[in-house]
Amino acid sequence: MPSAINRVAPAAWLCEGCLVPQPILRTARLLLIPLVDRHLDLEIQLDSDPEVLRYISGRARSRAEVIAAHAQRMTLAAKVDGLGYWMAFGSDDETRDATAPEREDDGAFVGLMMLPPAHGPDQPNDPTVSDLGYRLVRRYWRRGLASEASRVLLRHAFETVGQKRVIAQTMAANLGSRGVMEAIGMQYVRTYFPPWDDPLPGADSGEVEYEMTRSTWTDRHAVRDAACTDASAASLPWLPQPDA
């Protein structure tokens, strides 16, 4: 049986009103639903916590700012088939044994997962490059959920959408976010210093960029799959073993 992290929704589950086939995704503990207009209040709730936005704006966002951000997200999500934003729903169970809800209404809102096309002044204008991000409700921090969601988004980017490269950027001082990037196998690329109108604490250390390329993803998973195949064969007594 395939693991939960490989599961995507069938075509009938595609989000309503979407112009592109952005699928529902699942991990062991999360249900990822493509962002639509009905999710706006959850976005407002998420961005009302200044700590969540500590390394982005340093303050909570107003309703008007979140509405504008939502509109921009919906525009970006329509640019490249399969890319966009997902709202993550999970369980209040804090253990690793928690399971993903079957439906959005059955789960608790965990956060916003991002995989839009690369955009902005410090990103390439290339539809084969996407920008990985994650923003979690504070009570779901430090449970490995950002890493879990990011792994399935990387798989989706390379194996379904066919992206050549996925990048992720954050403030150099944001050690939590950098830890997620490193945990999912992304590699450090550069430190850069964008202009700030009102610099946040730690801005003097710059921003960092990490990446995963399709060739790196393919090579790593080929090695993993080969190891899994060898282990499975070794466990079957009726198959010839190398030293038999």
Tab-separated table of N, CA and C in Angstrom, residues 40-114:
chain	number	residue	atom	x	y	z
A	40	LEU	N	-10.629	32.872	3.503
A	40	LEU	CA	-10.106	34.195	3.851
A	40	LEU	C	-10.089	34.433	5.355
A	41	ASP	N	-11.152	34.081	6.063
A	41	ASP	CA	-11.196	34.318	7.511
A	41	ASP	C	-10.091	33.559	8.240
A	42	LEU	N	-9.727	32.386	7.729
A	42	LEU	CA	-8.625	31.642	8.346
A	42	LEU	C	-7.294	32.334	8.090
A	43	GLU	N	-7.125	32.915	6.925
A	43	GLU	CA	-5.921	33.687	6.648
A	43	GLU	C	-5.835	34.898	7.585
A	44	ILE	N	-6.963	35.551	7.790
A	44	ILE	CA	-6.993	36.707	8.705
A	44	ILE	C	-6.631	36.266	10.121
A	45	GLN	N	-7.179	35.133	10.539
A	45	GLN	CA	-6.855	34.585	11.866
A	45	GLN	C	-5.364	34.311	11.988
A	46	LEU	N	-4.783	33.698	10.972
A	46	LEU	CA	-3.362	33.349	10.993
A	46	LEU	C	-2.486	34.592	11.108
A	47	ASP	N	-2.801	35.617	10.319
A	47	ASP	CA	-1.973	36.818	10.279
A	47	ASP	C	-2.294	37.817	11.387
A	48	SER	N	-3.201	37.453	12.277
A	48	SER	CA	-3.494	38.322	13.421
A	48	SER	C	-2.500	38.137	14.553
A	49	ASP	N	-1.645	37.120	14.455
A	49	ASP	CA	-0.645	36.835	15.487
A	49	ASP	C	0.691	37.454	15.065
A	50	PRO	N	1.151	38.500	15.738
A	50	PRO	CA	2.409	39.135	15.326
A	50	PRO	C	3.606	38.203	15.409
A	51	GLU	N	3.556	37.219	16.289
A	51	GLU	CA	4.682	36.286	16.397
A	51	GLU	C	4.805	35.420	15.143
A	52	VAL	N	3.664	35.075	14.529
A	52	VAL	CA	3.680	34.299	13.288
A	52	VAL	C	4.366	35.091	12.178
A	53	LEU	N	4.223	36.415	12.222
A	53	LEU	CA	4.783	37.283	11.187
A	53	LEU	C	6.070	37.987	11.631
A	54	ARG	N	6.689	37.453	12.651
A	54	ARG	CA	7.878	38.089	13.234
A	54	ARG	C	8.960	38.366	12.195
A	55	TYR	N	9.184	37.429	11.268
A	55	TYR	CA	10.249	37.593	10.278
A	55	TYR	C	9.714	38.003	8.908
A	56	ILE	N	8.457	38.430	8.861
A	56	ILE	CA	7.855	38.847	7.591
A	56	ILE	C	7.504	40.332	7.622
A	57	SER	N	6.686	40.700	8.593
A	57	SER	CA	6.319	42.112	8.739
A	57	SER	C	6.620	42.641	10.131
A	58	GLY	N	6.820	41.728	11.080
A	58	GLY	CA	7.099	42.136	12.451
A	58	GLY	C	5.878	42.592	13.218
A	59	ARG	N	4.710	42.442	12.616
A	59	ARG	CA	3.467	42.877	13.269
A	59	ARG	C	2.294	42.128	12.651
A	60	ALA	N	1.154	42.172	13.335
A	60	ALA	CA	-0.059	41.582	12.760
A	60	ALA	C	-0.504	42.405	11.555
A	61	ARG	N	-1.191	41.761	10.639
A	61	ARG	CA	-1.704	42.443	9.461
A	61	ARG	C	-3.167	42.816	9.653
A	62	SER	N	-3.555	43.923	9.071
A	62	SER	CA	-4.957	44.342	9.116
A	62	SER	C	-5.785	43.469	8.176
A	63	ARG	N	-7.093	43.526	8.354
A	63	ARG	CA	-7.973	42.769	7.471
A	63	ARG	C	-7.767	43.179	6.007
A	64	ALA	N	-7.635	44.470	5.773
A	64	ALA	CA	-7.444	44.954	4.410
A	64	ALA	C	-6.149	44.414	3.810
A	65	GLU	N	-5.093	44.323	4.611
A	65	GLU	CA	-3.823	43.796	4.115
A	65	GLU	C	-3.943	42.311	3.775
A	66	VAL	N	-4.660	41.568	4.595
A	66	VAL	CA	-4.822	40.134	4.322
A	66	VAL	C	-5.681	39.926	3.078
A	67	ILE	N	-6.710	40.740	2.902
A	67	ILE	CA	-7.541	40.643	1.699
A	67	ILE	C	-6.694	40.877	0.453
A	68	ALA	N	-5.819	41.871	0.508
A	68	ALA	CA	-4.937	42.150	-0.626
A	68	ALA	C	-3.968	40.994	-0.868
A	69	ALA	N	-3.439	40.423	0.208
A	69	ALA	CA	-2.520	39.292	0.080
A	69	ALA	C	-3.235	38.077	-0.505
A	70	HIS	N	-4.472	37.855	-0.071
A	70	HIS	CA	-5.261	36.734	-0.594
A	70	HIS	C	-5.466	36.891	-2.104
A	71	ALA	N	-5.802	38.090	-2.547
A	71	ALA	CA	-6.012	38.332	-3.970
A	71	ALA	C	-4.735	38.063	-4.763
A	72	GLN	N	-3.600	38.480	-4.215
A	72	GLN	CA	-2.326	38.221	-4.887
A	72	GLN	C	-2.046	36.727	-4.963
A	73	ARG	N	-2.338	35.998	-3.893
A	73	ARG	CA	-2.123	34.549	-3.900
A	73	ARG	C	-2.973	33.871	-4.967
A	74	MET	N	-4.232	34.269	-5.076
A	74	MET	CA	-5.108	33.652	-6.055
A	74	MET	C	-4.625	33.938	-7.480
A	75	THR	N	-4.079	35.131	-7.700
A	75	THR	CA	-3.536	35.475	-9.009
A	75	THR	C	-2.310	34.632	-9.334
A	76	LEU	N	-1.401	34.482	-8.363
A	76	LEU	CA	-0.204	33.668	-8.577
A	76	LEU	C	-0.555	32.204	-8.807
A	77	ALA	N	-1.568	31.714	-8.085
A	77	ALA	CA	-1.958	30.304	-8.200
A	77	ALA	C	-2.490	29.972	-9.590
A	78	ALA	N	-2.960	30.974	-10.317
A	78	ALA	CA	-3.521	30.744	-11.650
A	78	ALA	C	-2.472	30.779	-12.754
A	79	LYS	N	-1.222	31.064	-12.411
A	79	LYS	CA	-0.198	31.276	-13.444
A	79	LYS	C	0.418	29.996	-13.983
A	80	VAL	N	0.601	28.994	-13.125
A	80	VAL	CA	1.238	27.746	-13.542
A	80	VAL	C	0.393	26.583	-13.044
A	81	ASP	N	0.036	25.690	-13.960
A	81	ASP	CA	-0.809	24.549	-13.587
A	81	ASP	C	-0.226	23.789	-12.400
A	82	GLY	N	-1.045	23.590	-11.385
A	82	GLY	CA	-0.664	22.759	-10.250
A	82	GLY	C	0.006	23.483	-9.105
A	83	LEU	N	0.491	24.702	-9.331
A	83	LEU	CA	1.138	25.458	-8.264
A	83	LEU	C	0.126	26.351	-7.560
A	84	GLY	N	0.489	26.823	-6.370
A	84	GLY	CA	-0.405	27.706	-5.640
A	84	GLY	C	-0.225	27.612	-4.144
A	85	TYR	N	-1.337	27.652	-3.431
A	85	TYR	CA	-1.358	27.708	-1.971
A	85	TYR	C	-2.348	26.677	-1.440
A	86	TRP	N	-2.020	26.119	-0.294
A	86	TRP	CA	-2.862	25.115	0.337
A	86	TRP	C	-3.118	25.487	1.797
A	87	MET	N	-4.328	25.272	2.256
A	87	MET	CA	-4.651	25.406	3.671
A	87	MET	C	-4.536	24.027	4.313
A	88	ALA	N	-3.768	23.949	5.391
A	88	ALA	CA	-3.502	22.674	6.037
A	88	ALA	C	-4.447	22.466	7.216
A	89	PHE	N	-5.014	21.269	7.283
A	89	PHE	CA	-5.897	20.891	8.376
A	89	PHE	C	-5.373	19.603	9.000
A	90	GLY	N	-5.406	19.570	10.327
A	90	GLY	CA	-4.879	18.415	11.031
A	90	GLY	C	-5.674	18.126	12.280
A	91	SER	N	-4.994	17.564	13.252
A	91	SER	CA	-5.611	17.140	14.494
A	91	SER	C	-5.010	17.902	15.660
A	92	ASP	N	-5.778	18.052	16.732
A	92	ASP	CA	-5.243	18.645	17.952
A	92	ASP	C	-4.400	17.651	18.742
A	93	ASP	N	-4.371	16.400	18.299
A	93	ASP	CA	-3.528	15.388	18.914
A	93	ASP	C	-2.065	15.775	18.715
A	94	GLU	N	-1.317	15.957	19.797
A	94	GLU	CA	0.061	16.425	19.719
A	94	GLU	C	1.058	15.302	19.508
A	95	THR	N	0.616	14.059	19.425
A	95	THR	CA	1.553	12.948	19.265
A	95	THR	C	1.817	12.682	17.796
A	96	ARG	N	2.865	11.906	17.537
A	96	ARG	CA	3.216	11.523	16.169
A	96	ARG	C	2.216	10.508	15.611
A	97	ASP	N	1.332	9.992	16.468
A	97	ASP	CA	0.331	9.027	16.015
A	97	ASP	C	-0.912	9.705	15.447
A	98	ALA	N	-0.959	11.039	15.463
A	98	ALA	CA	-2.112	11.751	14.915
A	98	ALA	C	-2.263	11.433	13.432
A	99	THR	N	-3.491	11.427	12.958
A	99	THR	CA	-3.755	11.131	11.557
A	99	THR	C	-4.466	12.309	10.887
A	100	ALA	N	-4.348	12.380	9.586
A	100	ALA	CA	-4.969	13.462	8.827
A	100	ALA	C	-6.484	13.302	8.816
A	101	PRO	N	-7.224	14.392	8.902
A	101	PRO	CA	-8.682	14.301	8.790
A	101	PRO	C	-9.082	13.885	7.381
A	102	GLU	N	-10.231	13.237	7.274
A	102	GLU	CA	-10.725	12.842	5.959
A	102	GLU	C	-11.277	14.036	5.193
A	103	ARG	N	-11.859	14.991	5.922
A	103	ARG	CA	-12.457	16.157	5.285
A	103	ARG	C	-11.996	17.426	5.982
A	104	GLU	N	-12.045	18.529	5.271
A	104	GLU	CA	-11.659	19.819	5.837
A	104	GLU	C	-12.441	20.139	7.110
A	105	ASP	N	-13.748	19.884	7.089
A	105	ASP	CA	-14.591	20.220	8.239
A	105	ASP	C	-14.283	19.369	9.464
A	106	ASP	N	-13.581	18.257	9.263
A	106	ASP	CA	-13.265	17.363	10.388
A	106	ASP	C	-11.957	17.731	11.077
A	107	GLY	N	-11.201	18.679	10.507
A	107	GLY	CA	-9.884	18.975	11.049
A	107	GLY	C	-9.776	20.361	11.639
A	108	ALA	N	-8.688	20.579	12.339
A	108	ALA	CA	-8.358	21.889	12.898
A	108	ALA	C	-7.422	22.605	11.932
A	109	PHE	N	-7.593	23.911	11.798
A	109	PHE	CA	-6.748	24.682	10.899
A	109	PHE	C	-5.331	24.767	11.456
A	110	VAL	N	-4.365	24.346	10.651
A	110	VAL	CA	-2.959	24.289	11.064
A	110	VAL	C	-2.143	25.435	10.469
A	111	GLY	N	-2.412	25.790	9.218
A	111	GLY	CA	-1.623	26.858	8.621
A	111	GLY	C	-1.728	26.906	7.115
A	112	LEU	N	-0.932	27.786	6.530
A	112	LEU	CA	-0.908	28.033	5.094
A	112	LEU	C	0.397	27.484	4.523
A	113	MET	N	0.273	26.623	3.510
A	113	MET	CA	1.429	26.043	2.834
A	113	MET	C	1.516	26.633	1.432
A	114	MET	N	2.708	26.996	1.016
A	114	MET	CA	2.869	27.789	-0.199
A	114	MET	C	3.803	27.136	-1.209
